[in-house]
Amino acid sequence: MHIAFLLISLDGNTPAQAAREVRTIPGILEAHATLGEYDVVAIARAEHTREIPQITERVSRIHGVVKVLACVAVA
């Protein structure tokens, strides 16, 4: 199993609403509205690292999402 931390920037959606929508995506374990440079931080889990971009793409389609940075854990 591979874990990735998704750092999500918004424009036009509230962080709490976006986090709720992110949680509905298959492969997302957690999503939290945050204060700081990023508006939502999510944890994704996938069987293979090649699945992470697919999850990231689904997150990027949520209304108001302008940027998703995926940080794949290596250890």
mmCIF file of C-alpha atoms in Angstrom:
data_model
loop_
_atom_site.group_PDB
_atom_site.id
_atom_site.type_symbol
_atom_site.label_atom_id
_atom_site.label_comp_id
_atom_site.label_asym_id
_atom_site.label_seq_id
_atom_site.Cartn_x
_atom_site.Cartn_y
_atom_site.Cartn_z
ATOM 1 C CA MET A 1 0.000 0.000 0.000
ATOM 2 C CA HIS A 2 1.181 3.516 -0.794
ATOM 3 C CA ILE A 3 0.230 6.694 1.050
ATOM 4 C CA ALA A 4 0.158 10.222 -0.364
ATOM 5 C CA PHE A 5 -0.510 13.528 1.343
ATOM 6 C CA LEU A 6 -2.562 15.861 -0.853
ATOM 7 C CA LEU A 7 -2.169 19.595 -0.270
ATOM 8 C CA ILE A 8 -5.136 21.399 -1.794
ATOM 9 C CA SER A 9 -5.575 25.099 -2.606
ATOM 10 C CA LEU A 10 -9.022 26.555 -3.169
ATOM 11 C CA ASP A 11 -10.608 29.540 -4.825
ATOM 12 C CA GLY A 12 -14.375 29.769 -4.623
ATOM 13 C CA ASN A 13 -15.290 26.996 -2.195
ATOM 14 C CA THR A 14 -15.130 26.823 1.574
ATOM 15 C CA PRO A 15 -12.453 24.524 3.013
ATOM 16 C CA ALA A 16 -14.982 22.613 5.118
ATOM 17 C CA GLN A 17 -17.228 21.905 2.110
ATOM 18 C CA ALA A 18 -14.275 20.947 -0.079
ATOM 19 C CA ALA A 19 -12.957 18.578 2.609
ATOM 20 C CA ARG A 20 -16.379 16.880 2.783
ATOM 21 C CA GLU A 21 -16.353 16.412 -0.992
ATOM 22 C CA VAL A 22 -12.767 15.115 -0.996
ATOM 23 C CA ARG A 23 -13.742 12.476 1.587
ATOM 24 C CA THR A 24 -16.234 10.971 -0.884
ATOM 25 C CA ILE A 25 -13.487 10.070 -3.388
ATOM 26 C CA PRO A 26 -12.405 6.411 -3.361
ATOM 27 C CA GLY A 27 -8.877 6.077 -1.998
ATOM 28 C CA ILE A 28 -9.138 9.065 0.349
ATOM 29 C CA LEU A 29 -8.651 8.064 3.984
ATOM 30 C CA GLU A 30 -8.968 11.514 5.578
ATOM 31 C CA ALA A 31 -9.470 15.125 4.530
ATOM 32 C CA HIS A 32 -9.279 18.161 6.806
ATOM 33 C CA ALA A 33 -9.874 21.872 6.338
ATOM 34 C CA THR A 34 -6.740 23.714 7.463
ATOM 35 C CA LEU A 35 -5.430 27.201 8.119
ATOM 36 C CA GLY A 36 -2.267 28.227 6.322
ATOM 37 C CA GLU A 37 -0.877 28.029 2.809
ATOM 38 C CA TYR A 38 -3.172 25.133 1.851
ATOM 39 C CA ASP A 39 -6.910 25.019 2.496
ATOM 40 C CA VAL A 40 -7.393 21.249 2.716
ATOM 41 C CA VAL A 41 -4.993 18.429 3.538
ATOM 42 C CA ALA A 42 -5.981 14.882 2.605
ATOM 43 C CA ILE A 43 -4.454 11.439 2.965
ATOM 44 C CA ALA A 44 -4.847 9.033 0.069
ATOM 45 C CA ARG A 45 -4.042 5.330 -0.044
ATOM 46 C CA ALA A 46 -3.507 3.286 -3.190
ATOM 47 C CA GLU A 47 -2.323 -0.207 -4.019
ATOM 48 C CA HIS A 48 0.150 1.174 -6.588
ATOM 49 C CA THR A 49 1.796 4.590 -6.891
ATOM 50 C CA ARG A 50 0.462 4.907 -10.448
ATOM 51 C CA GLU A 51 -3.040 5.227 -8.922
ATOM 52 C CA ILE A 52 -2.157 8.409 -7.017
ATOM 53 C CA PRO A 53 -2.435 10.696 -10.086
ATOM 54 C CA GLN A 54 -5.944 9.330 -10.721
ATOM 55 C CA ILE A 55 -7.016 10.224 -7.188
ATOM 56 C CA THR A 56 -5.364 13.640 -7.527
ATOM 57 C CA GLU A 57 -7.220 14.238 -10.798
ATOM 58 C CA ARG A 58 -10.567 13.482 -9.149
ATOM 59 C CA VAL A 59 -9.753 15.903 -6.336
ATOM 60 C CA SER A 60 -8.831 18.609 -8.854
ATOM 61 C CA ARG A 61 -12.325 18.380 -10.401
ATOM 62 C CA ILE A 62 -14.024 19.515 -7.175
ATOM 63 C CA HIS A 63 -15.534 22.985 -7.463
ATOM 64 C CA GLY A 64 -13.097 25.639 -6.299
ATOM 65 C CA VAL A 65 -9.944 23.509 -6.338
ATOM 66 C CA VAL A 66 -7.159 25.375 -8.116
ATOM 67 C CA LYS A 67 -4.122 23.292 -7.142
ATOM 68 C CA VAL A 68 -3.398 19.838 -5.759
ATOM 69 C CA LEU A 69 0.120 18.920 -4.682
ATOM 70 C CA ALA A 70 0.643 15.196 -4.062
ATOM 71 C CA CYS A 71 3.454 14.151 -1.729
ATOM 72 C CA VAL A 72 3.943 10.383 -1.881
ATOM 73 C CA ALA A 73 5.388 8.845 1.290
ATOM 74 C CA VAL A 74 8.491 6.764 0.601
ATOM 75 C CA ALA A 75 9.101 5.165 3.989
#
